């Protein structure tokens, strides 16, 4: 049995030899500003729990109550027998949160992206995509069978060149970018990209996974941050990061949403999000409104940690958001760096090739609203100590 799969053993050995085999740490207890991984309590700079909502008492209570009243699961896909009023309520609230006309809930940001790109384009069309766009965009592009053209990172002129070169009568073109890039924390030049899309008559789509709840007034996202309401056709959001739970969203015009309700394959062929998840997401949007200080703390913590790392002498790249990379360059040194930081009480992952370019290895830090000044001062002291120990600082 299983001999036909033996080649996977060789592949795994190869991954291990190249230091690319993943060994995720295991959390004991909930996520938070401090959390316990592999039996050790550390300052957690690894999560996407930007606003500290994942374990917020109001969220936990909303999930509990929904489980009591509506059960743990829905029992079917939306279009068969799995739609509850709370799914519609969440969609209405998310559309309002995004200042969009309508919104559609997916099981994750990944399926929202992949399902949407695949549903709106076909083999005759073209997708013009930033070099650093997320894997779910790339998968959706492949599923659509459209031609895929990659523009240089944050380069609207290159995007325009590709749109011009691939234009043909009757051919649809999609210009797509992440709002905030997950490995560098830089922001897409959305105003310029929107102008390019308008000039070239292309569909403009933004994946705001790391910007929803983080950028813009009230966390409305990148479109709001740049004041581009009404000029971006499709906004993708996730409920898995700042919103603190799990799920994905498409926000846009009603005819897009209705099309996805009929042709979006993850929506049609995968069971709807369970009541505790949906109820907690609804509660999250309320908390974001009721506790605006969370967003303020996220940004003051961001400035504090970023400035601190910079002053210590680390290369923090071009980040403008709560994602701050500490770029060390060398792959092996970065792995050692991450391991020593963890041993000294700070958890942030090593990100190496192929996730980032060779020679651009880094540990990635993400602060949350829940980190206290003491947490961040302690984290900076550890960075200083370990950085000096490993010769990463002058
Ligand atoms: C995390 C992420 C996703 C996937 O979102 P999930 O809800 O976790 O599936 C999609 N796009 C980007 C840019 C992301 O960072």
Coordinates of N, CA, C and O in Angstrom, one line a residue, residues 236-321:
X236 N -11.8 42.7 -2.2 CA -11.8 41.5 -1.5 C -11.4 41.8 0.0 O -10.5 42.6 0.2
X237 N -12.1 41.2 0.9 CA -11.8 41.3 2.3 C -11.7 40.0 2.9 O -12.2 39.0 2.4
X238 N -11.0 39.9 4.1 CA -11.0 38.7 4.8 C -11.6 39.0 6.2 O -11.5 40.1 6.8
X239 N -12.2 38.0 6.8 CA -12.6 38.0 8.2 C -11.7 37.3 9.1 O -11.9 37.1 10.3
X240 N -10.6 36.8 8.5 CA -9.6 36.0 9.2 C -8.5 36.7 9.8 O -7.7 36.2 10.6
X241 N -8.3 38.0 9.5 CA -7.2 38.7 10.0 C -7.7 39.8 11.1 O -8.0 39.4 12.2
X242 N -7.8 41.0 10.7 CA -8.2 42.0 11.7 C -9.5 41.7 12.3 O -9.8 42.0 13.5
X243 N -10.4 41.1 11.5 CA -11.8 40.8 12.0 C -11.7 39.7 13.1 O -12.6 39.5 13.9
X244 N -10.6 38.9 13.0 CA -10.3 38.0 14.1 C -10.9 36.6 14.0 O -10.7 35.8 14.9
X245 N -11.7 36.3 13.0 CA -12.3 35.0 13.0 C -11.9 34.2 11.7 O -10.7 33.7 11.6
X246 N -12.8 34.0 10.8 CA -12.5 33.2 9.6 C -13.6 33.5 8.6 O -14.8 33.6 8.9
X247 N -13.1 33.7 7.3 CA -14.1 33.9 6.3 C -13.5 34.9 5.3 O -12.5 35.6 5.5
X248 N -14.2 35.1 4.1 CA -13.8 36.0 3.1 C -14.9 36.8 2.5 O -16.1 36.4 2.8
X249 N -14.6 37.8 1.8 CA -15.7 38.7 1.3 C -15.4 39.2 -0.1 O -14.2 39.5 -0.4
X250 N -16.4 39.4 -0.9 CA -16.3 40.2 -2.1 C -17.3 41.4 -1.9 O -18.4 41.1 -1.5
X251 N -16.8 42.6 -2.1 CA -17.7 43.7 -2.1 C -17.7 44.4 -3.4 O -16.6 44.6 -4.0
X252 N -18.8 44.8 -3.9 CA -18.9 45.4 -5.2 C -20.3 45.7 -5.6 O -21.2 45.6 -4.8
X253 N -20.6 45.9 -6.9 CA -21.9 46.2 -7.4 C -22.8 45.0 -7.3 O -22.4 43.9 -7.4
X254 N -24.1 45.2 -7.2 CA -25.1 44.1 -7.1 C -25.0 43.1 -8.2 O -25.2 41.9 -7.9
X255 N -24.8 43.5 -9.4 CA -24.7 42.5 -10.5 C -23.5 41.6 -10.4 O -23.5 40.4 -10.8
X256 N -22.4 42.1 -9.8 CA -21.2 41.2 -9.6 C -21.6 40.2 -8.5 O -21.4 39.0 -8.7
X257 N -22.3 40.7 -7.4 CA -22.6 39.7 -6.3 C -23.6 38.7 -6.8 O -23.4 37.5 -6.5
X258 N -24.6 39.1 -7.6 CA -25.5 38.1 -8.1 C -24.9 37.1 -9.1 O -25.2 35.9 -9.1
X259 N -23.9 37.6 -9.8 CA -23.2 36.7 -10.7 C -22.4 35.6 -9.9 O -22.5 34.4 -10.2
X260 N -21.8 36.1 -8.8 CA -21.0 35.2 -8.0 C -21.9 34.2 -7.3 O -21.5 33.0 -7.0
X261 N -23.1 34.6 -6.9 CA -24.1 33.7 -6.3 C -24.5 32.6 -7.3 O -25.0 31.6 -6.9
X262 N -24.3 32.8 -8.6 CA -24.7 31.8 -9.6 C -23.5 31.1 -10.2 O -23.6 30.0 -10.7
X263 N -22.3 31.7 -10.1 CA -21.1 31.2 -10.8 C -19.9 31.1 -9.9 O -18.9 30.6 -10.3
X264 N -20.0 31.5 -8.7 CA -18.8 31.5 -7.8 C -18.7 30.1 -7.2 O -19.5 29.7 -6.3
X265 N -17.7 29.3 -7.6 CA -17.8 27.9 -7.3 C -17.6 27.6 -5.8 O -18.3 26.7 -5.2
X266 N -16.8 28.3 -5.0 CA -16.7 28.0 -3.6 C -18.0 28.3 -2.9 O -18.4 27.7 -1.9
X267 N -18.7 29.4 -3.4 CA -20.0 29.7 -2.8 C -21.0 28.6 -3.1 O -21.8 28.3 -2.3
X268 N -21.0 28.1 -4.3 CA -22.0 27.1 -4.8 C -21.7 25.7 -4.2 O -22.7 25.0 -4.1
X269 N -20.5 25.4 -4.1 CA -20.2 23.9 -3.8 C -19.5 23.7 -2.5 O -18.9 22.6 -2.3
X270 N -19.5 24.7 -1.6 CA -18.9 24.4 -0.3 C -19.8 25.0 0.8 O -20.4 26.0 0.6
X271 N -19.9 24.3 1.9 CA -20.9 24.6 2.9 C -20.7 26.0 3.5 O -19.6 26.5 3.6
X272 N -21.8 26.6 3.9 CA -21.8 28.0 4.4 C -21.1 28.0 5.7 O -21.1 27.1 6.5
X273 N -20.5 29.2 6.1 CA -19.8 29.4 7.4 C -20.8 29.1 8.5 O -21.9 29.5 8.5
X274 N -20.3 28.4 9.6 CA -21.1 28.0 10.7 C -21.6 29.2 11.6 O -20.9 30.2 11.6
X275 N -22.7 29.1 12.3 CA -23.3 30.2 13.1 C -22.3 30.8 14.1 O -22.3 32.1 14.1
X276 N -21.5 30.1 14.8 CA -20.6 30.8 15.8 C -19.6 31.7 15.0 O -19.3 32.8 15.5
X277 N -19.2 31.3 13.9 CA -18.2 32.1 13.1 C -18.9 33.4 12.6 O -18.4 34.5 12.7
X278 N -20.1 33.2 12.0 CA -20.8 34.3 11.5 C -21.2 35.3 12.6 O -21.0 36.5 12.4
X279 N -21.7 34.8 13.7 CA -22.1 35.7 14.8 C -20.9 36.5 15.3 O -21.0 37.7 15.6
X280 N -19.8 35.8 15.4 CA -18.6 36.5 16.0 C -18.1 37.6 15.0 O -17.7 38.6 15.4
X281 N -18.3 37.3 13.7 CA -17.9 38.3 12.7 C -18.8 39.6 12.8 O -18.3 40.7 12.7
X282 N -20.1 39.3 13.0 CA -21.0 40.5 13.1 C -20.6 41.3 14.3 O -20.5 42.5 14.3
X283 N -20.3 40.6 15.4 CA -19.9 41.2 16.7 C -18.6 42.0 16.5 O -18.5 43.1 17.0
X284 N -17.7 41.5 15.7 CA -16.4 42.2 15.4 C -16.7 43.5 14.8 O -16.0 44.5 15.2
X285 N -17.6 43.6 13.8 CA -17.8 44.8 13.1 C -18.4 45.9 14.1 O -18.1 47.0 14.0
X286 N -19.2 45.4 15.1 CA -19.8 46.2 16.1 C -18.7 46.7 17.0 O -18.6 47.9 17.4
X287 N -17.8 45.9 17.4 CA -16.7 46.2 18.3 C -15.8 47.3 17.6 O -15.3 48.3 18.3
X288 N -15.5 47.1 16.4 CA -14.7 48.0 15.6 C -15.3 49.4 15.7 O -14.6 50.4 15.9
X289 N -16.6 49.5 15.6 CA -17.3 50.8 15.7 C -17.3 51.3 17.1 O -17.1 52.5 17.4
X290 N -17.6 50.4 18.1 CA -17.7 50.8 19.5 C -16.3 51.1 20.2 O -16.3 51.9 21.1
X291 N -15.3 50.5 19.7 CA -14.0 50.7 20.3 C -12.9 51.2 19.3 O -12.0 50.5 19.0
X292 N -13.1 52.5 18.8 CA -12.2 53.0 17.8 C -10.8 53.1 18.3 O -9.8 53.2 17.5
X293 N -10.6 53.1 19.7 CA -9.3 53.2 20.2 C -8.4 52.0 19.9 O -7.2 52.1 19.9
X294 N -9.0 50.9 19.5 CA -8.3 49.7 19.1 C -7.4 50.1 17.8 O -6.2 49.7 17.7
X295 N -8.1 50.7 16.9 CA -7.4 51.1 15.6 C -6.2 52.1 15.9 O -5.1 52.0 15.4
X296 N -6.5 53.0 16.8 CA -5.5 54.0 17.2 C -4.3 53.3 17.9 O -3.2 53.6 17.6
X297 N -4.6 52.4 18.8 CA -3.5 51.7 19.5 C -2.7 50.8 18.5 O -1.5 50.7 18.6
X298 N -3.4 50.2 17.5 CA -2.7 49.4 16.5 C -1.6 50.3 15.8 O -0.5 49.9 15.6
X299 N -2.0 51.6 15.5 CA -1.1 52.4 14.7 C -0.1 53.0 15.6 O 1.1 53.2 15.2
X300 N -0.4 53.4 16.9 CA 0.7 53.9 17.8 C 1.7 52.8 18.1 O 2.9 53.0 18.2
X301 N 1.2 51.5 18.3 CA 2.1 50.4 18.5 C 3.0 50.2 17.3 O 4.2 49.9 17.4
X302 N 2.4 50.3 16.1 CA 3.1 50.2 14.8 C 4.3 51.2 14.8 O 5.4 50.8 14.5
X303 N 4.0 52.4 15.1 CA 5.0 53.4 15.0 C 6.1 53.2 16.0 O 7.3 53.2 15.7
X304 N 5.7 52.8 17.2 CA 6.6 52.5 18.3 C 7.6 51.4 17.9 O 8.8 51.5 18.1
X305 N 7.1 50.3 17.5 CA 7.9 49.1 17.2 C 8.8 49.4 16.0 O 10.0 49.1 15.9
X306 N 8.2 50.0 14.9 CA 9.0 50.3 13.7 C 10.1 51.2 14.0 O 11.3 51.0 13.6
X307 N 9.8 52.3 14.7 CA 10.9 53.3 15.0 C 11.9 52.6 15.9 O 13.1 52.9 15.7
X308 N 11.5 51.8 16.8 CA 12.4 51.2 17.7 C 13.4 50.3 17.0 O 14.6 50.3 17.2
X309 N 12.9 49.4 16.1 CA 13.7 48.5 15.3 C 14.7 49.3 14.4 O 15.8 48.9 14.3
X310 N 14.2 50.4 13.9 CA 15.0 51.2 13.0 C 16.1 51.8 13.8 O 17.3 51.8 13.4
X311 N 15.8 52.4 15.0 CA 16.8 53.0 15.8 C 17.9 52.0 16.3 O 19.1 52.4 16.4
X312 N 17.5 50.7 16.5 CA 18.5 49.7 16.8 C 19.4 49.5 15.7 O 20.5 48.9 15.9
X313 N 19.0 49.8 14.5 CA 19.9 49.6 13.3 C 19.5 48.5 12.4 O 20.2 48.1 11.5
X314 N 18.3 48.0 12.5 CA 17.8 47.0 11.6 C 17.3 47.6 10.3 O 16.8 48.7 10.3
X315 N 17.3 46.8 9.3 CA 16.7 47.2 8.0 C 15.3 46.7 8.0 O 15.0 45.5 8.0
X316 N 14.3 47.7 8.0 CA 12.9 47.3 8.1 C 12.2 47.6 6.7 O 11.0 47.6 6.6
X317 N 13.0 47.7 5.7 CA 12.5 47.8 4.3 C 11.6 49.0 4.1 O 11.8 50.0 4.8
X318 N 10.6 48.8 3.3 CA 9.7 50.0 2.9 C 8.3 49.9 3.6 O 7.3 50.4 3.0
X319 N 8.2 49.3 4.7 CA 6.9 49.0 5.3 C 6.2 50.3 5.8 O 6.9 51.2 6.3
X320 N 4.9 50.4 5.5 CA 4.1 51.6 6.0 C 3.0 51.1 6.9 O 2.1 51.9 7.1
X321 N 3.0 49.9 7.3 CA 1.8 49.3 8.0 C 2.3 48.5 9.2 O 3.5 48.4 9.5

